[in-house]
XYZ file of C-alpha atoms in Angstrom:
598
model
C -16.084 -13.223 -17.746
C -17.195 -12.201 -21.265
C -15.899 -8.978 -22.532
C -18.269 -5.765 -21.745
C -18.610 -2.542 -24.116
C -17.128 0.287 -22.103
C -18.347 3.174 -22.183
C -15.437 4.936 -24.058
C -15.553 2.415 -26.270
C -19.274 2.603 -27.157
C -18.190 6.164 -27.771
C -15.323 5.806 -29.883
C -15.663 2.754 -31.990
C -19.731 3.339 -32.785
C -19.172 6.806 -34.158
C -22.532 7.688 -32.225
C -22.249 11.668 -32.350
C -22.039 13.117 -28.906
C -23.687 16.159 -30.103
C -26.333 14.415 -31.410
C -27.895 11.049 -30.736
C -27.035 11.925 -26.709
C -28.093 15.401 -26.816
C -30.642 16.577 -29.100
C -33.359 15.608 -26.749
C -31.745 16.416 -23.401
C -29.498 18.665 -21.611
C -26.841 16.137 -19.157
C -25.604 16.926 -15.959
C -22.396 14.692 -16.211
C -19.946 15.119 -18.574
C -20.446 12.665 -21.580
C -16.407 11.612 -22.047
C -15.981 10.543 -18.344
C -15.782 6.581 -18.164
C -18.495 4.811 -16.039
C -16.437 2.314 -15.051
C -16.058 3.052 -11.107
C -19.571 2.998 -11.092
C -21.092 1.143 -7.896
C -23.303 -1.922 -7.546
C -26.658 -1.187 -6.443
C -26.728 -3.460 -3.866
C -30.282 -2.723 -2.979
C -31.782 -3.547 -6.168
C -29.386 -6.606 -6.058
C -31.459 -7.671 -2.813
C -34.586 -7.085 -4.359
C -34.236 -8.813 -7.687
C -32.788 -12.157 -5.642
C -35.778 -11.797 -3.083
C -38.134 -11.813 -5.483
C -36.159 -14.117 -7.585
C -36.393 -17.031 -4.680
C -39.655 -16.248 -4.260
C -40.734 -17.034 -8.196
C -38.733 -19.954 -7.098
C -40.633 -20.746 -4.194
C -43.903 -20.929 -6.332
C -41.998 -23.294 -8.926
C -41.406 -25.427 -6.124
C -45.259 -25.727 -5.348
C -46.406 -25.846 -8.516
C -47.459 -28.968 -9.815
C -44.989 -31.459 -12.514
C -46.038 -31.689 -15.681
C -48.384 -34.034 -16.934
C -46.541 -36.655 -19.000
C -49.679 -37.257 -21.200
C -50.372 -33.578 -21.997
C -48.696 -32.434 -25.515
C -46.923 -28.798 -25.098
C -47.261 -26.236 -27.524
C -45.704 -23.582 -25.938
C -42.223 -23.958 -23.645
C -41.343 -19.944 -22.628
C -43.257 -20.593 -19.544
C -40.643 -23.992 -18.605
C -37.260 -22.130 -20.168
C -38.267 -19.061 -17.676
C -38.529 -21.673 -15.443
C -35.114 -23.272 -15.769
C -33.500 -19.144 -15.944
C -35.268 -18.131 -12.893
C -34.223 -21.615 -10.794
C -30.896 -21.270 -11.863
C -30.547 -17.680 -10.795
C -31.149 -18.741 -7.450
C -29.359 -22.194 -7.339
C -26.114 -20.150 -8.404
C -26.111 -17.113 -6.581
C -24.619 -17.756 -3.031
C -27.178 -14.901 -1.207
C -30.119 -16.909 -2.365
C -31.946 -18.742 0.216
C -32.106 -21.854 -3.230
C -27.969 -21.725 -2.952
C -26.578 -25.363 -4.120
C -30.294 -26.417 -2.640
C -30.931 -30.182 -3.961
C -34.667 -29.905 -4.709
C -33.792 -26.972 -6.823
C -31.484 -29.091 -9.079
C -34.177 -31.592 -8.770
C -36.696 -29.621 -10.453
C -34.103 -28.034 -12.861
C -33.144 -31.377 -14.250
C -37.303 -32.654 -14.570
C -37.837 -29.381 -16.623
C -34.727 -29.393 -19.090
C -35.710 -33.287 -19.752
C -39.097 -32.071 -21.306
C -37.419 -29.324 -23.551
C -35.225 -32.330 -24.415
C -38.068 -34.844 -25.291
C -40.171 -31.984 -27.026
C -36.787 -30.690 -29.122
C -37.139 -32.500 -32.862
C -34.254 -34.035 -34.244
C -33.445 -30.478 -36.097
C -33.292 -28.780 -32.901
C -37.139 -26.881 -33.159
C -39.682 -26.771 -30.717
C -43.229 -26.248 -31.681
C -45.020 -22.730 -30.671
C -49.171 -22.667 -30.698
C -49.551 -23.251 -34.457
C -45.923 -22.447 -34.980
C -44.815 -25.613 -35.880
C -40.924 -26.421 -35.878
C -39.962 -23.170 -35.255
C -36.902 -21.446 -35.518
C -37.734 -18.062 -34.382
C -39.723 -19.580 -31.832
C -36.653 -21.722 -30.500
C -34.697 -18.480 -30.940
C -36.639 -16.763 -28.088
C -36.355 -19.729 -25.684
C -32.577 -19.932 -26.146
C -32.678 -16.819 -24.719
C -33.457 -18.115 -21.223
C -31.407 -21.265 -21.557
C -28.141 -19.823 -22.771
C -28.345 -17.649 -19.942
C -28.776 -20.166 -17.762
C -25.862 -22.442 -19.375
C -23.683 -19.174 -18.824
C -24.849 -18.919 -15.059
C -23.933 -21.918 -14.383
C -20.314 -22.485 -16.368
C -19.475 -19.413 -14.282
C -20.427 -21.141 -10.858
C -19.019 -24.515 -11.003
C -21.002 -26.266 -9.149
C -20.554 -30.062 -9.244
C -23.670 -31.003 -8.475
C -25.163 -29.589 -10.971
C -22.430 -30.690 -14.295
C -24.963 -32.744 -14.947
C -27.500 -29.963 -15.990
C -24.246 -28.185 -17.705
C -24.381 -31.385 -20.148
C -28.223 -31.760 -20.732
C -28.135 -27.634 -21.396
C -25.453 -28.112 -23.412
C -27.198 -31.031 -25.319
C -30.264 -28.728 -26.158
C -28.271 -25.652 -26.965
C -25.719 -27.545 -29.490
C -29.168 -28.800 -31.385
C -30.710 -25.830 -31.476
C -27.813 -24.058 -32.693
C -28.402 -26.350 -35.957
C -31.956 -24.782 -36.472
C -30.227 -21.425 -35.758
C -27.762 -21.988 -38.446
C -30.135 -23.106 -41.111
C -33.570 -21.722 -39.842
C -36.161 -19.290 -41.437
C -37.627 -16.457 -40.126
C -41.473 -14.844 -40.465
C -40.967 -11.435 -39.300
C -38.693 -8.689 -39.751
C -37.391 -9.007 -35.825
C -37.305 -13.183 -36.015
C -34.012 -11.959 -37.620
C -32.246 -9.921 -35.033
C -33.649 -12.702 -32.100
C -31.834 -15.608 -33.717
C -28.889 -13.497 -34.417
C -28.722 -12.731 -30.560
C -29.152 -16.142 -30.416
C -26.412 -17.488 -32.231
C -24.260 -15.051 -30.667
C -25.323 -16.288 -27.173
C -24.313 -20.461 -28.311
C -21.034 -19.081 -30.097
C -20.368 -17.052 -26.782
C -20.796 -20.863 -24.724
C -19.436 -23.236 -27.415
C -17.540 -20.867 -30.441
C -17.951 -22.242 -33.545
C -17.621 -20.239 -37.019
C -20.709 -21.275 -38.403
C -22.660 -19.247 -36.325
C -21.018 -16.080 -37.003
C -21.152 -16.295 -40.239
C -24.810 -17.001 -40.247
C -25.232 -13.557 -38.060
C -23.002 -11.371 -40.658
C -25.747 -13.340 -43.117
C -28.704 -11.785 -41.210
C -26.999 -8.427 -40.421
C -25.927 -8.377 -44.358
C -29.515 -7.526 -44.786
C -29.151 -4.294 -42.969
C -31.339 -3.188 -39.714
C -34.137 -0.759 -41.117
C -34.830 2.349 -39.003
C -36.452 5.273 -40.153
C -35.383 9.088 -39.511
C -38.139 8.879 -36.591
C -36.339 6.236 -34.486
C -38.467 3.248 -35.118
C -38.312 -0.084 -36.669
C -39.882 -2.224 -39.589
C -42.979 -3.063 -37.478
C -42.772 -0.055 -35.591
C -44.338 -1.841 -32.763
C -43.951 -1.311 -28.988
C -43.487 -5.257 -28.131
C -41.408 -5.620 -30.715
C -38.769 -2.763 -30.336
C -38.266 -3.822 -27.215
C -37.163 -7.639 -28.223
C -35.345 -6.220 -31.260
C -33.216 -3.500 -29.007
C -32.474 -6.160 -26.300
C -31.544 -8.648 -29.495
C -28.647 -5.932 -30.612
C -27.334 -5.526 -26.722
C -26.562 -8.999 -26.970
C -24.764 -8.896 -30.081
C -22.840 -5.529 -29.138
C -21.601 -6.897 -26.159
C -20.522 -10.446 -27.502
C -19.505 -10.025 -30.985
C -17.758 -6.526 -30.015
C -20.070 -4.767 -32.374
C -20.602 -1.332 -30.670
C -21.931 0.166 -34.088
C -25.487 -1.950 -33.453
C -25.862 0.350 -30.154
C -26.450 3.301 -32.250
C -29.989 2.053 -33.115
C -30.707 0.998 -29.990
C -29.727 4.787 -28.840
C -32.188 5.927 -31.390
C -34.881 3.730 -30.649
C -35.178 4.378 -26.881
C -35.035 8.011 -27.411
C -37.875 7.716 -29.226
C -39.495 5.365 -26.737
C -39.000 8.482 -24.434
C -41.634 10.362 -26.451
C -44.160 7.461 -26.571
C -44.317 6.951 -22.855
C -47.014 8.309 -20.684
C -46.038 9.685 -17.012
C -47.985 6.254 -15.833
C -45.623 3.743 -18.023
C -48.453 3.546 -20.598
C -46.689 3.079 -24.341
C -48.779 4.418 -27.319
C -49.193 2.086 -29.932
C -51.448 3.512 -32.248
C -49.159 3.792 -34.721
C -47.933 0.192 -34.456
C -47.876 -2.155 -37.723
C -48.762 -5.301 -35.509
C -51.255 -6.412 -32.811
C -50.504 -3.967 -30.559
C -51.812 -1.113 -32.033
C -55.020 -2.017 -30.347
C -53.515 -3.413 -27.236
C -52.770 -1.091 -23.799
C -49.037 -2.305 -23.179
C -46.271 -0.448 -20.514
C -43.346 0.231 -21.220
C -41.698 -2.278 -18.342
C -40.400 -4.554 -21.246
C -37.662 -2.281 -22.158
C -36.178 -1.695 -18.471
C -33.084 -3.567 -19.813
C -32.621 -1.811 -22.258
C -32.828 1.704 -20.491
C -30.684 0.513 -17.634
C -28.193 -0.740 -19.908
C -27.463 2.424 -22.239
C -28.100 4.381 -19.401
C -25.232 3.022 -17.394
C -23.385 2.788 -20.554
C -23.740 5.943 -22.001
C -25.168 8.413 -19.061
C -27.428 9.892 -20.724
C -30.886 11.209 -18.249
C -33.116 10.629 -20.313
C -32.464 6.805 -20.103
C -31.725 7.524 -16.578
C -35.191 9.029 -16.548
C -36.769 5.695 -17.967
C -35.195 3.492 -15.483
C -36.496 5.852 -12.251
C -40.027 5.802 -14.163
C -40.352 2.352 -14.415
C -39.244 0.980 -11.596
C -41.880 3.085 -9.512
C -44.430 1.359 -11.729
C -46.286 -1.234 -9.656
C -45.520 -3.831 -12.335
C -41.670 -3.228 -11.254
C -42.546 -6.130 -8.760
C -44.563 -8.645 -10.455
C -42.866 -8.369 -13.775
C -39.400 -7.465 -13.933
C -38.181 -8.239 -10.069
C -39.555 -11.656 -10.242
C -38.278 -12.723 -13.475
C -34.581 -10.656 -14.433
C -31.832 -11.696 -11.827
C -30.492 -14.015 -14.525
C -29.977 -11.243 -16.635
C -28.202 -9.628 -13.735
C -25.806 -12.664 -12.967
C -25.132 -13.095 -16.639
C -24.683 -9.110 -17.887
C -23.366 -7.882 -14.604
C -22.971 -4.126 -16.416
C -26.480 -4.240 -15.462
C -25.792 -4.710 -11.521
C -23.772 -0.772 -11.180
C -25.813 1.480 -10.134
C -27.620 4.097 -13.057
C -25.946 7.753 -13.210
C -28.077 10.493 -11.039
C -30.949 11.627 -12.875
C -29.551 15.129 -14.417
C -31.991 17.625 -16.170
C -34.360 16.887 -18.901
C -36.815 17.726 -20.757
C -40.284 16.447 -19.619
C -42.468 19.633 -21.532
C -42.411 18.934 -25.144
C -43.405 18.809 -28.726
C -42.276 16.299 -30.744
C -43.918 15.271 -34.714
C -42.198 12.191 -36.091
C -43.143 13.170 -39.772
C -42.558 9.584 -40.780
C -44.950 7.691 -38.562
C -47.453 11.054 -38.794
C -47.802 10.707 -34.946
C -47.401 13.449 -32.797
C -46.593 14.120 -28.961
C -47.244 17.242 -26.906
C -46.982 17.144 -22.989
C -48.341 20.451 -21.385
C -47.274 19.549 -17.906
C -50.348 16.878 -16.561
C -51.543 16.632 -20.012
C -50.398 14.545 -22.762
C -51.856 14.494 -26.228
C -51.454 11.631 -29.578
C -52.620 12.769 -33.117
C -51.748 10.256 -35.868
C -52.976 10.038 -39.018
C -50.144 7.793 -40.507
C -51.848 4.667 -41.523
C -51.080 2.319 -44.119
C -53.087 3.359 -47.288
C -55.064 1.464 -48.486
C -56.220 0.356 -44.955
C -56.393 -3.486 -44.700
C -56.821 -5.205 -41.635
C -53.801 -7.220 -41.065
C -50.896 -7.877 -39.239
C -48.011 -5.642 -40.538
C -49.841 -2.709 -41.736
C -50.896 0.519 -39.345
C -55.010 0.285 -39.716
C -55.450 1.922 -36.304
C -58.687 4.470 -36.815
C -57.960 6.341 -33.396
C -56.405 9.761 -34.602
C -56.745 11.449 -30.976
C -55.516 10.713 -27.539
C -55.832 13.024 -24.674
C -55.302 12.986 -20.723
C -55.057 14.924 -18.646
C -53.790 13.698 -15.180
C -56.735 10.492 -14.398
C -59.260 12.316 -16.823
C -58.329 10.119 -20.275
C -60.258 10.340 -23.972
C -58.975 7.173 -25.100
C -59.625 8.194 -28.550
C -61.476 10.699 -30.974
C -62.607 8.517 -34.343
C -64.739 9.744 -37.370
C -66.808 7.936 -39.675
C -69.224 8.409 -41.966
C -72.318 6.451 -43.913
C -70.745 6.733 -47.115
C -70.792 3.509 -48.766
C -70.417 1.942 -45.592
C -66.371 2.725 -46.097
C -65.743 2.891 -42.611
C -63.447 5.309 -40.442
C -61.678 8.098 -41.250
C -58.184 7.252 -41.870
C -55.522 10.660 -42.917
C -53.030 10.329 -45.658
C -50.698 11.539 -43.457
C -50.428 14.421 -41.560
C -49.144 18.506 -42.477
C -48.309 20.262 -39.893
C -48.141 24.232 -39.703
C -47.010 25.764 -37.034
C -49.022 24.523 -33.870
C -51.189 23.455 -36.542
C -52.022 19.480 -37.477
C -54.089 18.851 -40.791
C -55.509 16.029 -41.726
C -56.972 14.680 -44.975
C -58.577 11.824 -46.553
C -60.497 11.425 -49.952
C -62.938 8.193 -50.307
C -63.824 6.937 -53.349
C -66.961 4.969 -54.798
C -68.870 4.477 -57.868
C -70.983 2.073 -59.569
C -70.232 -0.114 -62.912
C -71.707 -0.357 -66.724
C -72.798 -3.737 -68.144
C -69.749 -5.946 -69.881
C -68.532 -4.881 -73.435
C -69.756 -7.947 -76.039
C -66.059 -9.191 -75.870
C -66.013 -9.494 -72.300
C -69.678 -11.570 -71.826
C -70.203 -15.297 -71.270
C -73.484 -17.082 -71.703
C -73.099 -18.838 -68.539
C -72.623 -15.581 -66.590
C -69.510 -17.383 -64.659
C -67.133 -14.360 -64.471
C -64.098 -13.915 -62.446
C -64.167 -14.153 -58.947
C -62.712 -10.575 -58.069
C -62.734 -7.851 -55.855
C -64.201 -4.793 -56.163
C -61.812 -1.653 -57.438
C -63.160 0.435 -54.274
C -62.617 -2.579 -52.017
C -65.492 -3.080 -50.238
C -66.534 -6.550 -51.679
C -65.686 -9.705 -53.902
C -67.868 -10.698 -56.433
C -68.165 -13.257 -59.580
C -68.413 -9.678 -61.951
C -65.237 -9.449 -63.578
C -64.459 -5.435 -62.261
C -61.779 -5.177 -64.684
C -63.418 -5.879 -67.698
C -66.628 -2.859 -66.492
C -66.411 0.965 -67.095
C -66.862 2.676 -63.954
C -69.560 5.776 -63.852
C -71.782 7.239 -61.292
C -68.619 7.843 -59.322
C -68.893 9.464 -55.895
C -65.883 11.488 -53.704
C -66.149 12.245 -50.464
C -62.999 14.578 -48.889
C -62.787 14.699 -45.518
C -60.082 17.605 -43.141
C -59.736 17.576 -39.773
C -57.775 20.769 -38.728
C -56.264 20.381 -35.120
C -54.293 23.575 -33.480
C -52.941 23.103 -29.926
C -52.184 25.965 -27.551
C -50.672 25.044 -24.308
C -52.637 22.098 -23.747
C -55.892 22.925 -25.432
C -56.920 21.703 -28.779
C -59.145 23.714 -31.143
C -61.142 21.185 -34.432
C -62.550 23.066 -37.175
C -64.036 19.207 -39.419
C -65.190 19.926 -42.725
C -66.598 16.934 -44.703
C -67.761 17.332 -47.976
C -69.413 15.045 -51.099
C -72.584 13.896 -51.915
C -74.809 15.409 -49.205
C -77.317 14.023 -46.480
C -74.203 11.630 -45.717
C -74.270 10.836 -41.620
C -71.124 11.759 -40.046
C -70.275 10.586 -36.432
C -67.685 11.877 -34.341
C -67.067 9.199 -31.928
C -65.295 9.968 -28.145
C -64.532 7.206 -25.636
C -63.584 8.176 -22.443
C -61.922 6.206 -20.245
C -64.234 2.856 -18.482
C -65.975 4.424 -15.147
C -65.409 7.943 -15.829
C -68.242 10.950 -15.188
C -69.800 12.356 -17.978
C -71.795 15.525 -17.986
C -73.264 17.813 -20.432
C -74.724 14.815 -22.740
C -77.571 13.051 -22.966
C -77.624 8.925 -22.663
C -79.421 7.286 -24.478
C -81.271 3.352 -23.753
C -77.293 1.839 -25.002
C -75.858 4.145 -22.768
C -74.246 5.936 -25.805
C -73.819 9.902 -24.608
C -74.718 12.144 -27.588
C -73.312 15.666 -26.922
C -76.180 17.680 -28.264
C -75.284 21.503 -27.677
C -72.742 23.638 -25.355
C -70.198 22.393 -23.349
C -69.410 17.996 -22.125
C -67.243 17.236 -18.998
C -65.261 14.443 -18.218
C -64.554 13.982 -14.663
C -62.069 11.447 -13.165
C -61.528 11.983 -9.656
C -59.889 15.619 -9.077
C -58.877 15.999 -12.970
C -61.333 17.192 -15.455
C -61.529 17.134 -19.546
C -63.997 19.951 -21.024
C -65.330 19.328 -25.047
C -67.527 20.518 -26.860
C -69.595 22.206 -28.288
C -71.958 19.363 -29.383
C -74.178 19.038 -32.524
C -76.855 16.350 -32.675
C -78.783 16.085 -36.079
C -79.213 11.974 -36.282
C -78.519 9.039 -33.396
C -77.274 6.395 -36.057
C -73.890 5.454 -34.207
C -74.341 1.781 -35.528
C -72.157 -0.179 -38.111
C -69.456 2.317 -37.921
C -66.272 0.198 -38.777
C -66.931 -0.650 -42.426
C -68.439 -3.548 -44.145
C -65.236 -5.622 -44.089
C -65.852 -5.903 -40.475
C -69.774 -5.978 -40.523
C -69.266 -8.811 -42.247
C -68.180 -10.939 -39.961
C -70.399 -9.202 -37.272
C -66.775 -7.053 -35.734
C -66.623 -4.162 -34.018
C -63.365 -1.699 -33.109
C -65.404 -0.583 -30.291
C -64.078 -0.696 -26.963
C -65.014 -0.592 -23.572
C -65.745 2.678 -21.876
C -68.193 6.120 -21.628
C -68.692 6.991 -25.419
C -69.778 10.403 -26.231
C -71.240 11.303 -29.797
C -71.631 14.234 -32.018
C -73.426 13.801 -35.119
C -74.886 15.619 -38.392
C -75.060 15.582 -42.046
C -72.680 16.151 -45.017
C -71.933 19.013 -46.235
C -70.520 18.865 -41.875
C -69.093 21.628 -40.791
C -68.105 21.786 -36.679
C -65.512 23.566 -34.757
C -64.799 22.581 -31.129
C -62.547 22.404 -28.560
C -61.093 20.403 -25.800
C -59.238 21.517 -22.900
């Protein structure tokens, strides 16, 4: 059996401050110095994950082979395949134990990885093509299996040992020599490497992880990653478990602490993960926080601390417990078998917070059944693309099933789009933020700059809004307009108070833009023919079954709520609009409104 991490070891050889990283954020029932390592197996959970584990199985069985003539593109789907088969082939309470048609099947699908794996040991992903990263995450499932199975001997299957072994050894060429695209392609093929050197040692591969790791793992003083992104957190904290446990590097478990304390603060009472403040495509995706169950369980065995203890009780009363994480992890069980003892009792925390990550500009409040977002921390200036935080969203609030999916402004000016903070300041219970917009117009060309022909640069505009064949460098600017926009936001157990002041050129439209959550009751507004609500006066409510969300009061003084996002996404006929009941409050610059929700 490969060598686990105890927990006095985590503690004495990471340096992770007991007062600190395990504390801060929680008061523990248990005291932190006392070794876990008497710790039971939850045998119930044990039952569950291999029930639902033979029946994933079960549908494999059904499910028709793969067409011969149909090129693959994507292979996570088969390599799940071949973990979750092998789960059940090798574990001697699963109705699949030693079962023939099992092996079968588990020898049809490791063929195709083998006829699809190019001579440098990629596979192609979508438009990925020859991927190492992409290989990276399927050797995930495979070396797990190839583990599985060296530890159960079965001589039935050595055959399946060999072809695994085959597929592994060639991919650990592209994981020696491979590139990367993102900052967490790093920390997946190191886990990778460390999973082949942990089945077939060989130097190479460590010293291509001390390559990687020579790079250093970013995380800001907030607890979050490069990409700061909910999906990809989750991969990069499972990615330095691996290595902790099989290189013996304890020190990487530190971040991960970090990380999932923070991932504490970001989760919803439901499982729902905020992402606004995410650098990739989840800032505008609804995700759960079910993909780092792992992670919690892990640390929380390790290091028995409630709040991951917390995490682990949370999600697995989630209804996706079942269909996504019982169905798919008892490999990760047979293979990390820290993961099979039973999590420490619950303990005391704190569930009634505050919490401003001044880095990120996002801030968390929970008031008992309500829960409350403000960010204002995107990447300046905004441009629509993955790796920068463009997310125009700079409210959340719910309260119980009564949910504002998000507060935006924008205004007409120049057709610049959203209102996006530089940040946030906060004083006291007090959140401000601020943006300044900029726009002007431009003077003909200096004589040294002009061409008969009129064929100037192709180049984009200083303010950004548009390319042109004008040559913008070469032109004075005059004419030039400033618009300054502050949002002040002051919470008081629950309820927020907005005092917006917008000011600039005037008779600018300025739209204050609500969406409520899909299906939701909305009184106090007027709908218009689009079914857009526009809050004209007094008091709106938002009523989702027996919880209720009161805001207001309205102003109405234009019913222009079109062609809000900017011209960048005009352009190409876009919209950030979502689905749901949207609510709008509306007037002219110089805007002044104060209101309130509660």
């Amino acid at each position: 059996m490969k060598k686990q991490i105890t927990r006095g070891e985590f503690l004495r050889l990471s340096g992770l401050s007991v007062a600190g990283a395990l504390v801060s954020d929680v008061i523990l029932a248990n005291d932190l110095l006392t070794n876990n390592l008497t710790a039971k197996t939850d045998t119930e959970l044990m039952k569950k994950l291999i029930l639902n584990n033979d029946a994933k199985v079960n549908s494999l069985l059904n499910k028709a082979p793969i067409e011969p003539t149909i090129k693959l593109n994507s292979f996570r789907g088969i390599a799940s395949a071949i973990n979750t088969m092998t789960a059940s082939v090798c574990n001697s309470e699963s109705e699949f134990y030693k079962s023939k048609i099992v092996a079968e099947k588990l020898n049809d699908a490791i063929d195709v990885l083998l006829k699809e794996q190019y001579n440098d040991g990629t596979l192609d992903a979508g438009g990925n093509r020859q991927s190492p990263p992409d290989t990276a995450f399927i050797l995930e499932y495979i070396c797990q299996a190839a583990s599985i199975l060296k530890n159960n001997k079965q001589k039935d299957l050595e055959g399946l040992t060999i072809k695994l072994k085959k597929f592994i050894l060639n991919a650990g060429e592209a994981m020696v020599t491979g590139g990367v695209h993102t900052p967490n392609h790093r920390w997946v093929i190191c886990a990778a490497l460390a999973n082949i050197n942990s089945l077939y040692p060989d130097p190479r591969y460590l010293q291509r992880i001390d390559e990687w790791l020579s790079e250093g793992i970013y995380m800001n003083e907030d607890g979050h990653y490069a990409e700061r992104s909910g999906i990809y957190s989750a991969v990069i904290d499972k990615a330095l478990i691996t290595m902790a446990r099989l290189l013996n590097k304890p020190k990487l478990l530190e971040i991960v602490n970090k990380n999932l304390i923070t991932c504490f603060y970001y989760t919803e009472p439901n499982g729902d993960l905020v992402t606004v403040d995410s650098k990739r495509q989840d800032q505008f995706m609804n995700l759960k926080v079910n993909n780092f169950y792992l992670q919690y369980r892990y640390m929380a065995i390790l290091t028995e601390n409630p709040m991951f203890a917390y995490m682990v009780n949370t999600i697995e009363k989630l209804p996706e417990f079942t269909t996504e994480i019982l169905s798919g992890s008892l490999g990760h069980f047979m293979e990390n078998r820290e993961l099979q003892k039973q999590v420490p009792a619950l303990g005391t925390i704190t569930n009634d917070f505050e919490k401003f990550f001044a880095v990120s500009s996002l801030a968390r409040i929970r008031r008992g059944k309500t829960s409350i977002t403000l960010f204002g921390g995107n990447d300046h200036p905004v441009m629509i693309v993955s790796g920068r935080s463009s997310n125009p969203n700079f409210l959340m609030y719910r309260k119980g099933d009564a949910l504002l999916k998000y507060m935006r402004l924008s205004t007409s000016f120049f057709r610049m789009g959203y209102f996006s903070s530089e940040g946030v300041v906060k004083e006291g219970n007090k959140y401000i933020f601020k943006e300044t917009k900029q726009a002007e117009y431009y003077q003909p060309l200096a004589a040294e700059f002009r061409k008969p022909d009129g064929n100037y640069k192709l180049s984009e505009s200083p303010d950004g809004r548009f390319w042109n064949k004008m040559d913008f460098d070469s032109r004075i600017r005059s004419n030039v307009k400033t618009q300054t926009t502050v949002i002040e936001i002051t919470e008081s157990k629950g309820s927020l108070s907005f005092d917006f002041k917008v000011d600039g050129p005037p008779n600018v439209e300025v739209t204050i833009e609500m969406c409520f959550r899909e299906g939701s009751t909305i009184s106090g507004a007027v709908m218009d023919d689009k079914k857009n609500y526009f809050l004209q006066s007094g008091l709106g409510l938002l009523t989702a079954g027996a919880d209720t969300v009161q805001f207001g009061p309205g102003k109405c003084e234009h019913l222009n709520v079109e062609n809000l996002d900017s011209e960048e996404y005009m352009y190409h006929q876009g919209s950030l609009r979502t689905a749901g009941e949207h609510v709008y409050i509306t007037g002219y610059t110089p805007f002044r409104h104060k209101m309130v929700i509660s």
